[in-house]
Short mmCIF file of N, CA, C and O in Angstrom, two decimals:
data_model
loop_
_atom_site.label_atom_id
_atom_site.label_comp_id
_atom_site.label_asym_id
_atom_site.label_seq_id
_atom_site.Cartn_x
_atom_site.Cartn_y
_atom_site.Cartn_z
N UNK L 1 -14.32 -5.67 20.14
CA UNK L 1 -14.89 -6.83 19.49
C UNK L 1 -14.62 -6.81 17.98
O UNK L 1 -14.46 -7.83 17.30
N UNK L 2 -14.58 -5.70 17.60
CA UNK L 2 -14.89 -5.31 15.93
C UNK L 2 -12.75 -6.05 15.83
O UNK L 2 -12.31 -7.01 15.20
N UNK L 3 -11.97 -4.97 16.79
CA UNK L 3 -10.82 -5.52 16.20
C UNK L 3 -10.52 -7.29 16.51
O UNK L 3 -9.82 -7.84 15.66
N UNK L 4 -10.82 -7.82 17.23
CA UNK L 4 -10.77 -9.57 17.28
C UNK L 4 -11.33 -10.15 16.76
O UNK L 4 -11.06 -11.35 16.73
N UNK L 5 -12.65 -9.53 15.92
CA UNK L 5 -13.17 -10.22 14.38
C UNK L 5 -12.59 -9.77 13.25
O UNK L 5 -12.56 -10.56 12.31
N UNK L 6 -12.16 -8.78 13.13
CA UNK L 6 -11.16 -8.70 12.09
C UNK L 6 -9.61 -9.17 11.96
O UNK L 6 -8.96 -9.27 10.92
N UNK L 7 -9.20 -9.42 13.31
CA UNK L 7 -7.64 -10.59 13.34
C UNK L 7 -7.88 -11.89 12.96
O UNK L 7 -7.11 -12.59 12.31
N UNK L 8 -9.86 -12.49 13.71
CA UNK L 8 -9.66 -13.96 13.31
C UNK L 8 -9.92 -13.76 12.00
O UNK L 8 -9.18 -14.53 11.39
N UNK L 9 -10.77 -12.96 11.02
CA UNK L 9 -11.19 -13.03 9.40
C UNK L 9 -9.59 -13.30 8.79
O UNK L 9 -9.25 -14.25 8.07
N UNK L 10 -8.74 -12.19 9.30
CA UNK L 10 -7.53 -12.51 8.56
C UNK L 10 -6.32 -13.08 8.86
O UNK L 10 -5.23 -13.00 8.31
N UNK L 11 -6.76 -13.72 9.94
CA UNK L 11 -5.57 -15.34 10.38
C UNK L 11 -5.97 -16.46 9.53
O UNK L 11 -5.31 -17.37 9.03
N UNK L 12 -7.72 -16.03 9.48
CA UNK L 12 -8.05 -17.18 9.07
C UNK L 12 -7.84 -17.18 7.67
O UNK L 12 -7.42 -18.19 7.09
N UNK L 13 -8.10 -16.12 7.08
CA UNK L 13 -7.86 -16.13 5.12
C UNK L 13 -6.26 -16.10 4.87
O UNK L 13 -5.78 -16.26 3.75
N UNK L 14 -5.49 -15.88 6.04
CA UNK L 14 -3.96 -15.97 5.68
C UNK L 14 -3.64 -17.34 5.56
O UNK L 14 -2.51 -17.73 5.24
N UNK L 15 -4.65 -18.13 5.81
CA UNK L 15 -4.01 -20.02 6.14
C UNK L 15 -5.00 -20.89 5.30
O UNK L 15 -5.27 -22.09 5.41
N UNK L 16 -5.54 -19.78 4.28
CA UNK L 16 -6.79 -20.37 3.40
C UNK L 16 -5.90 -20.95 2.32
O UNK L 16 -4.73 -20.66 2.07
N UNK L 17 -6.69 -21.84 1.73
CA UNK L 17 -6.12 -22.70 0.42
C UNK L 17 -5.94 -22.25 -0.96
O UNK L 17 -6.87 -21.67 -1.52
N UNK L 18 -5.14 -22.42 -1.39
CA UNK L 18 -5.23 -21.82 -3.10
C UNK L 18 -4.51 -20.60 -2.87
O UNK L 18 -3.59 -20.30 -2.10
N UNK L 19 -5.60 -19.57 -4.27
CA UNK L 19 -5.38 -18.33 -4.13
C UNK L 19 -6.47 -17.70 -3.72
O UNK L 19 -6.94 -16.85 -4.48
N UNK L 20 -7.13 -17.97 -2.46
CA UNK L 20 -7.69 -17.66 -1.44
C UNK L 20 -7.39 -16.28 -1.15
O UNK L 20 -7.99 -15.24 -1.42
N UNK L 21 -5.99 -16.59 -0.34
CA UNK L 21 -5.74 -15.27 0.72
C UNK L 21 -5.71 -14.27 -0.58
O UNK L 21 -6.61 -13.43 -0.62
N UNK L 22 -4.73 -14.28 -1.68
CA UNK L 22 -4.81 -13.71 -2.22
C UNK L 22 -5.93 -12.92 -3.46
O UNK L 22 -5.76 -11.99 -4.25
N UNK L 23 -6.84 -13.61 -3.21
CA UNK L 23 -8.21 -12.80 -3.77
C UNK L 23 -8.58 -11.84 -2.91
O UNK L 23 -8.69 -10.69 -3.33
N UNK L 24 -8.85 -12.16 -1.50
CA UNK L 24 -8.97 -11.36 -0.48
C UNK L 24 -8.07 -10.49 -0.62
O UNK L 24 -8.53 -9.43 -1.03
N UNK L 25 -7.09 -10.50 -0.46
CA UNK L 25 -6.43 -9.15 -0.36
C UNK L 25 -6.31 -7.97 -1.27
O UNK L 25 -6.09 -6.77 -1.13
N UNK L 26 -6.57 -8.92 -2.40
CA UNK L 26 -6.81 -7.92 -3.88
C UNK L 26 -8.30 -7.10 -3.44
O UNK L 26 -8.56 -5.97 -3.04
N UNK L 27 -9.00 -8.18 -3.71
CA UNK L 27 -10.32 -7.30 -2.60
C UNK L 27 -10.16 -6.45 -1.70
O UNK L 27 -10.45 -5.29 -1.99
N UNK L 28 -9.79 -6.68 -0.71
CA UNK L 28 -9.49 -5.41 0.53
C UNK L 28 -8.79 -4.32 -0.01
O UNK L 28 -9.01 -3.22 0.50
N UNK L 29 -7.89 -4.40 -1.06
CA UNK L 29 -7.01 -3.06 -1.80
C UNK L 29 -7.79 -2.69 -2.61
O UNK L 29 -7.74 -1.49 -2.87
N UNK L 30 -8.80 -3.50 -3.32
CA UNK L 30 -9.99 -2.27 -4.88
C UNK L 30 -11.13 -1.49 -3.45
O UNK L 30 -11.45 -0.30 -3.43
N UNK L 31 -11.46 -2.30 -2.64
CA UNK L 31 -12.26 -1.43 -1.58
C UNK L 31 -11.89 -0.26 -0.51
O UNK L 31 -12.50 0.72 -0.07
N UNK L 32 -10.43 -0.90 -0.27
CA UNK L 32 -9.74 0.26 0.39
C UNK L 32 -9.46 1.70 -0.48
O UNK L 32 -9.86 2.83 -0.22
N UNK L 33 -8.67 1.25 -1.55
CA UNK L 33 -8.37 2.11 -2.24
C UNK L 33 -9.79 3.23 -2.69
O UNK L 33 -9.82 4.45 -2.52
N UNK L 34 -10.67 2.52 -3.17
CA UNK L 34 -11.56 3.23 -3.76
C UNK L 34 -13.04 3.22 -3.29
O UNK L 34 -14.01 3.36 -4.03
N UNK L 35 -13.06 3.04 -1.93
CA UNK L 35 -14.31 3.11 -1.74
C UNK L 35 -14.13 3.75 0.39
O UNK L 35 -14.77 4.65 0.94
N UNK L 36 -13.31 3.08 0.85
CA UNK L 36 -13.07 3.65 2.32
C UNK L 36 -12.68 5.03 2.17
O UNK L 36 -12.00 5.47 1.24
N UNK L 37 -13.16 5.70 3.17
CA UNK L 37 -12.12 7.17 3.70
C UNK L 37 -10.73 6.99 4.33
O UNK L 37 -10.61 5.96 4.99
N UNK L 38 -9.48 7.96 4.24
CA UNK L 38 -8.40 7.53 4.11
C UNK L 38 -7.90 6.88 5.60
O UNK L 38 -6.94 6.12 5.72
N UNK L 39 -9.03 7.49 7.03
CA UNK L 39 -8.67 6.63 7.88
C UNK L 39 -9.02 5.13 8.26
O UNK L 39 -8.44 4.51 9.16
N UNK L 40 -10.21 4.53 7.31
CA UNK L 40 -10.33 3.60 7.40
C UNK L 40 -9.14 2.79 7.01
O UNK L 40 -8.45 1.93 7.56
N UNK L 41 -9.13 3.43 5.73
CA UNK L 41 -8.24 2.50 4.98
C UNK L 41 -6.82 2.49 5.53
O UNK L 41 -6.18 1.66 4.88
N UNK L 42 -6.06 3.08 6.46
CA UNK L 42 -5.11 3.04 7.71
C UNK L 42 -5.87 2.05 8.71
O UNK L 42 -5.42 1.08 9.32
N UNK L 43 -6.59 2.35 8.70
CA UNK L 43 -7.02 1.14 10.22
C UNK L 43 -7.17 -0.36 9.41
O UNK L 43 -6.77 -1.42 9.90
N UNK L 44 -7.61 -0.27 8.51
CA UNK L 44 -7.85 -1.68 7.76
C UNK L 44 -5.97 -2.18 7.77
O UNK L 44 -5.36 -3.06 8.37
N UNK L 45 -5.65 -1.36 7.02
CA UNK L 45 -3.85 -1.65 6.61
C UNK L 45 -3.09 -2.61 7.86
O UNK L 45 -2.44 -3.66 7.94
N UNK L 46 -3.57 -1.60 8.72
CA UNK L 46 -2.78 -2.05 10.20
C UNK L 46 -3.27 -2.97 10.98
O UNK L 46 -2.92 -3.31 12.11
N UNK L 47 -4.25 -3.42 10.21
CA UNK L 47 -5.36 -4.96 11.03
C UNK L 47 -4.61 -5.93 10.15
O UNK L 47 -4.22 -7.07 10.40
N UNK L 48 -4.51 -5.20 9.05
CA UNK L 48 -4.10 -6.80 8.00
C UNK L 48 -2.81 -7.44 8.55
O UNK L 48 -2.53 -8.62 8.76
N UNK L 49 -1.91 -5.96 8.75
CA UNK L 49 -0.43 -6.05 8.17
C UNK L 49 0.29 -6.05 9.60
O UNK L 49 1.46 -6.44 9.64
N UNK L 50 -0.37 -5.62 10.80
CA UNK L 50 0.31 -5.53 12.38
C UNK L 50 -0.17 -6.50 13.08
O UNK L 50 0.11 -6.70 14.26
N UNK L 51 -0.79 -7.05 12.51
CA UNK L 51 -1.40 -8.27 14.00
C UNK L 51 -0.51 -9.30 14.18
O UNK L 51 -0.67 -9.82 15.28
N UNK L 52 0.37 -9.81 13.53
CA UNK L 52 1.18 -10.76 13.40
C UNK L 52 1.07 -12.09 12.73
O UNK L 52 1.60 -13.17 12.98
N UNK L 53 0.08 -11.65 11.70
CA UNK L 53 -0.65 -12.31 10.98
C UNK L 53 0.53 -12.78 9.37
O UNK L 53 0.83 -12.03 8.44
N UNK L 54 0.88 -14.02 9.54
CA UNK L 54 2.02 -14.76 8.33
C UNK L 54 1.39 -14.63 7.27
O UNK L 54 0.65 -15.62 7.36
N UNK L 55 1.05 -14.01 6.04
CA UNK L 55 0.48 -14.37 4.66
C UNK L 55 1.39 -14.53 3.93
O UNK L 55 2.49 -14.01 4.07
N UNK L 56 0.93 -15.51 2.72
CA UNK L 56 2.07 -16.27 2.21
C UNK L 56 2.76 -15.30 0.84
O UNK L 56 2.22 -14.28 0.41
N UNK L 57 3.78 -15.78 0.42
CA UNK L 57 4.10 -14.73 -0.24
C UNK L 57 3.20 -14.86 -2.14
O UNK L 57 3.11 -15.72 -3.02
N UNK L 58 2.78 -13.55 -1.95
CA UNK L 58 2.10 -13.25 -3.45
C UNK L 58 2.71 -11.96 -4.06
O UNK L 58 3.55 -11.12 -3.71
N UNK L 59 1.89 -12.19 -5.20
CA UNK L 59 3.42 -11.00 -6.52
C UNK L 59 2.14 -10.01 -6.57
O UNK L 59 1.15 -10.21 -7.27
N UNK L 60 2.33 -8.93 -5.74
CA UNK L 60 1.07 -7.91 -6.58
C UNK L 60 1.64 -7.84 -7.84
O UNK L 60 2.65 -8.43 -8.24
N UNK L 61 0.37 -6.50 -8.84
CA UNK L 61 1.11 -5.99 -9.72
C UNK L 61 1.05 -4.68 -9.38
O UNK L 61 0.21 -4.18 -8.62
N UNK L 62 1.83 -4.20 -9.87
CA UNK L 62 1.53 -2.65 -9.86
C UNK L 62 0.73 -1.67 -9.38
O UNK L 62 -0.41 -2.07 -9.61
N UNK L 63 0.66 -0.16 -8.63
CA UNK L 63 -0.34 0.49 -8.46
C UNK L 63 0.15 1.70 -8.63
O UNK L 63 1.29 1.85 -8.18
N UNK L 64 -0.33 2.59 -9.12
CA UNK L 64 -0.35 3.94 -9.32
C UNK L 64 -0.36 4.79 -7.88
O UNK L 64 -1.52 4.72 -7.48
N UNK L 65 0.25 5.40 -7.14
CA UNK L 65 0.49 6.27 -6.57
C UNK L 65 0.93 7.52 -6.52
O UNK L 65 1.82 7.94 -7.26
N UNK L 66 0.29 8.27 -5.57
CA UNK L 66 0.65 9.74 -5.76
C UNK L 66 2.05 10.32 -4.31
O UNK L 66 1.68 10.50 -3.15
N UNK L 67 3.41 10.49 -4.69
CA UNK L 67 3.68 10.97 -4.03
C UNK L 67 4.35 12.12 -3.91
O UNK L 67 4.51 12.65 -5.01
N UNK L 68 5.07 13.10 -2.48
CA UNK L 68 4.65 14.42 -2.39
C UNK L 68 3.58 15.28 -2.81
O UNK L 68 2.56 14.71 -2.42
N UNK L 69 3.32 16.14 -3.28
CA UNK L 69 1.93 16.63 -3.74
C UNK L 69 1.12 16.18 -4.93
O UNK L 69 -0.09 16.36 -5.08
N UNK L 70 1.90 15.58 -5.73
CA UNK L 70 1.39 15.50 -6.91
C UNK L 70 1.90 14.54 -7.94
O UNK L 70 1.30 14.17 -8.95
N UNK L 71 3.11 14.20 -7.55
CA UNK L 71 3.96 13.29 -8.87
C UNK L 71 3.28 11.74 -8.85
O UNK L 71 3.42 11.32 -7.70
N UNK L 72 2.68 10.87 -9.59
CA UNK L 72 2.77 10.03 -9.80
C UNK L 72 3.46 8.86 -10.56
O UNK L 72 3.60 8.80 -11.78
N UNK L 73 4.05 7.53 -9.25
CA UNK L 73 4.39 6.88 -9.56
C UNK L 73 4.16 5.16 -9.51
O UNK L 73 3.69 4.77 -8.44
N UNK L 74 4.41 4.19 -10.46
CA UNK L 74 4.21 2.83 -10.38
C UNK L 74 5.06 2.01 -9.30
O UNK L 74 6.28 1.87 -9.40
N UNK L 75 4.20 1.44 -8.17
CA UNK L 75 5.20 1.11 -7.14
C UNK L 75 4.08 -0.61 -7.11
O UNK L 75 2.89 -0.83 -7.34
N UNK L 76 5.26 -1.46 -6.69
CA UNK L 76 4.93 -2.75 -6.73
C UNK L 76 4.56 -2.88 -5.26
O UNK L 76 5.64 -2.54 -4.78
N UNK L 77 3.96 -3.07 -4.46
CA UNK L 77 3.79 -3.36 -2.92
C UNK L 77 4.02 -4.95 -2.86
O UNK L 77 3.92 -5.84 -3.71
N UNK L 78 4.43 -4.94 -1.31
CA UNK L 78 4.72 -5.78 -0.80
C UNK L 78 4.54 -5.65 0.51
O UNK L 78 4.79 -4.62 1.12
N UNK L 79 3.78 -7.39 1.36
CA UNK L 79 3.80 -6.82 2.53
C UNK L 79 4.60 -7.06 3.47
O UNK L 79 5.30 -8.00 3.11
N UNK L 80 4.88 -6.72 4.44
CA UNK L 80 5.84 -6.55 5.11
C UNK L 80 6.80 -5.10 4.99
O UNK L 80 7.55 -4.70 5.89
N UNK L 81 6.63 -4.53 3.90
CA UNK L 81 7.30 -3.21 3.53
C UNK L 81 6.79 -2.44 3.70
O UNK L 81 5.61 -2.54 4.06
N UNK L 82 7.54 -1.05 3.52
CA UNK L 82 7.02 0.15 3.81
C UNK L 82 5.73 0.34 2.86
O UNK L 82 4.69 0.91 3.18
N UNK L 83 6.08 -0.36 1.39
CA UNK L 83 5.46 0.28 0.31
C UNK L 83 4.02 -0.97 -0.04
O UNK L 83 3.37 -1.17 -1.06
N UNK L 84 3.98 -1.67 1.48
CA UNK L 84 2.42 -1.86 1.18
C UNK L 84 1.43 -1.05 1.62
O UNK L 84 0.36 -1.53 2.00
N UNK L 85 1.70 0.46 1.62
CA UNK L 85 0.76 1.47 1.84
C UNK L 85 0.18 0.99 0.41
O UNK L 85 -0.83 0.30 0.59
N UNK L 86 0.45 1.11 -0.65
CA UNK L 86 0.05 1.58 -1.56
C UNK L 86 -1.00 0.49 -2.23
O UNK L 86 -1.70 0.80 -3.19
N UNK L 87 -1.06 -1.07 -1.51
CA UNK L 87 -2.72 -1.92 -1.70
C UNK L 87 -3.93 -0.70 -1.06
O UNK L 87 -5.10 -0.61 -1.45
N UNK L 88 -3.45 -0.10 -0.31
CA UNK L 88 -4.57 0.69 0.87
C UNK L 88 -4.86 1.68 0.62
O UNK L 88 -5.97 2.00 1.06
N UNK L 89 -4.16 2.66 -0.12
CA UNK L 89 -4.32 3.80 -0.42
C UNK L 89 -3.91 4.31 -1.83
O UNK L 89 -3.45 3.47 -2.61
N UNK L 90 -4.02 5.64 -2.24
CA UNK L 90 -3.75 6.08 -3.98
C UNK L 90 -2.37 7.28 -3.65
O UNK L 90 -1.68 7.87 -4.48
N UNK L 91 -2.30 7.35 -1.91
CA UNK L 91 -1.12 8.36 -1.70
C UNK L 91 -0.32 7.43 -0.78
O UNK L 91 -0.65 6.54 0.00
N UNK L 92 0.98 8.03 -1.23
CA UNK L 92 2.17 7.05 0.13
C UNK L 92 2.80 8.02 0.30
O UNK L 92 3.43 8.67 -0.54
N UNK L 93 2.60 8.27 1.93
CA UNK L 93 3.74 9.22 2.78
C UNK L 93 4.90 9.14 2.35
O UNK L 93 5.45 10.15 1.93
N UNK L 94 5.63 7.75 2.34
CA UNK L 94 6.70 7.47 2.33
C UNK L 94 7.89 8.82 1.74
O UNK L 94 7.89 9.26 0.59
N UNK L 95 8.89 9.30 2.97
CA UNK L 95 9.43 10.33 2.28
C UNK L 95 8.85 11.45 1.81
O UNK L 95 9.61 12.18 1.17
N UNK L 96 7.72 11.79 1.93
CA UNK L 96 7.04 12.53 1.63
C UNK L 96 7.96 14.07 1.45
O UNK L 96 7.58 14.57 0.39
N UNK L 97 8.98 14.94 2.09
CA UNK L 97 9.33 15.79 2.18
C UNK L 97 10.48 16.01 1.31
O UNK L 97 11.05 17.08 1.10
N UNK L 98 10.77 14.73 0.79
CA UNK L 98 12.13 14.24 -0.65
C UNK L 98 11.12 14.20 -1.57
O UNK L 98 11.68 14.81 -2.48
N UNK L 99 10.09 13.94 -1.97
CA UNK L 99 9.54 13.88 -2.91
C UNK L 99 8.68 15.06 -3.38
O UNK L 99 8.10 15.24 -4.45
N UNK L 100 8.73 15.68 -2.50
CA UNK L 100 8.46 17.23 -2.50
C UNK L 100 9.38 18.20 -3.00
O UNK L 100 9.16 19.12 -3.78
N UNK L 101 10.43 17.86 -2.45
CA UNK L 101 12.01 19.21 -2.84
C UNK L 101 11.93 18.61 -3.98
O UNK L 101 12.34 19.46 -4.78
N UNK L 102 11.56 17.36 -4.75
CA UNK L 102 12.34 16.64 -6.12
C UNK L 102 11.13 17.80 -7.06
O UNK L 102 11.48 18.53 -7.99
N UNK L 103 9.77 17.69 -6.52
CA UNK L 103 8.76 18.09 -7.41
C UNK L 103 9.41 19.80 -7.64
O UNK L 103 9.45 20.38 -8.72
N UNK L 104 9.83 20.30 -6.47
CA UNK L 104 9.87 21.76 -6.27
C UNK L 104 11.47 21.78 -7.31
O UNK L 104 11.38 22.58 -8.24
N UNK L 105 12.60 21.15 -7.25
CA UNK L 105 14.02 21.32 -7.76
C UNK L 105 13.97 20.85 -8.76
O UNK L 105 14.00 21.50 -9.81
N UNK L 106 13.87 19.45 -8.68
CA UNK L 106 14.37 18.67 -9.83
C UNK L 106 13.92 18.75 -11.54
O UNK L 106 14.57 18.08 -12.34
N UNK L 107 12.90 19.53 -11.96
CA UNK L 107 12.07 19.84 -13.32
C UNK L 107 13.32 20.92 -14.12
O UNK L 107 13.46 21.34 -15.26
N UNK L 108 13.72 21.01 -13.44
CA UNK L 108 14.82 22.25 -14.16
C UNK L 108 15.61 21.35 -14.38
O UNK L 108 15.74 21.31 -15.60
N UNK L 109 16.31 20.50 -13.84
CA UNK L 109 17.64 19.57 -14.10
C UNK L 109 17.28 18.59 -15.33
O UNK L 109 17.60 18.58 -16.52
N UNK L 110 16.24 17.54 -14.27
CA UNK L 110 16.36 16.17 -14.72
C UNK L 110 14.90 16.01 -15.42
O UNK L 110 13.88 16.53 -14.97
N UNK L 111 14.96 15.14 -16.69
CA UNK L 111 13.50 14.86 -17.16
C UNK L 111 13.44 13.46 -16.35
O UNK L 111 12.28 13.12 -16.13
N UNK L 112 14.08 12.88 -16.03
CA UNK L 112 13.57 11.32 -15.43
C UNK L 112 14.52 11.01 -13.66
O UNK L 112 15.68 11.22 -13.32
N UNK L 113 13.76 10.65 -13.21
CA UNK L 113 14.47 10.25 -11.96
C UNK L 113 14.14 8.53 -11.27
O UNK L 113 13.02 8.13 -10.95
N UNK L 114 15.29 7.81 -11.18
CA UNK L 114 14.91 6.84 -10.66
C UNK L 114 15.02 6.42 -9.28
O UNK L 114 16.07 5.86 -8.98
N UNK L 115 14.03 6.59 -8.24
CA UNK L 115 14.40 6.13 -7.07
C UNK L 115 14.29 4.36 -6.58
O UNK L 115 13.34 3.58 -6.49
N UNK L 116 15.81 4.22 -6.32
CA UNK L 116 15.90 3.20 -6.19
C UNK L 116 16.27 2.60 -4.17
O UNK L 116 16.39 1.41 -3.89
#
């Protein structure tokens, strides 16, 4: 029941007027991010972003993320992408095991790295 009230909340705010959907979703990312435990905030992600639910296109800005153990970086999310983990959460798997060898290798080489 809980998941078919949370598909109609966000079919229905995906087809809302204005910048509707997009308040909501800014909302669902300051609460996910900073107030759910990290499996909620996976189960929330995957209600928003897997149901097959169309939201229209909006420009986040920026969020601070942590990836491999420790490096933080500014990643723009988007949904439909890999890198709308990062409305939901303050860590992104993404690659997680490259961004690890970079933390462990790369400080001796390079002062800046751009992954593009």
């Amino acid at each position: 029941m809980l998941k078919r009230t949370a598909g109609w909340l966000h079919q229905g705010m995906s087809r809302a007027p204005g910048r509707l959907p997009e308040a909501y979703l800014r909302s669902v990312s300051v609460l996910s991010r900073h107030v759910l435990p990290s499996v909620a905030s996976v189960r929330l992600m995957n209600s928003i972003c897997s149901d097959g639910t169309t939201w229209p296109p909006i420009a986040f800005a920026h969020r601070d993320v942590v990836v491999g153990r420790s490096t933080t970086i500014r990643l723009v999310p988007h949904l439909g992408e890999f890198d709308r983990a990062a409305l939901f959460s303050k860590t992104l798997d993404y690659e997680r095991p490259t961004f690890m060898w970079l933390e462990d290798n790369a400080p001796q080489t390079y002062d800046r790295i751009i992954e593009i």
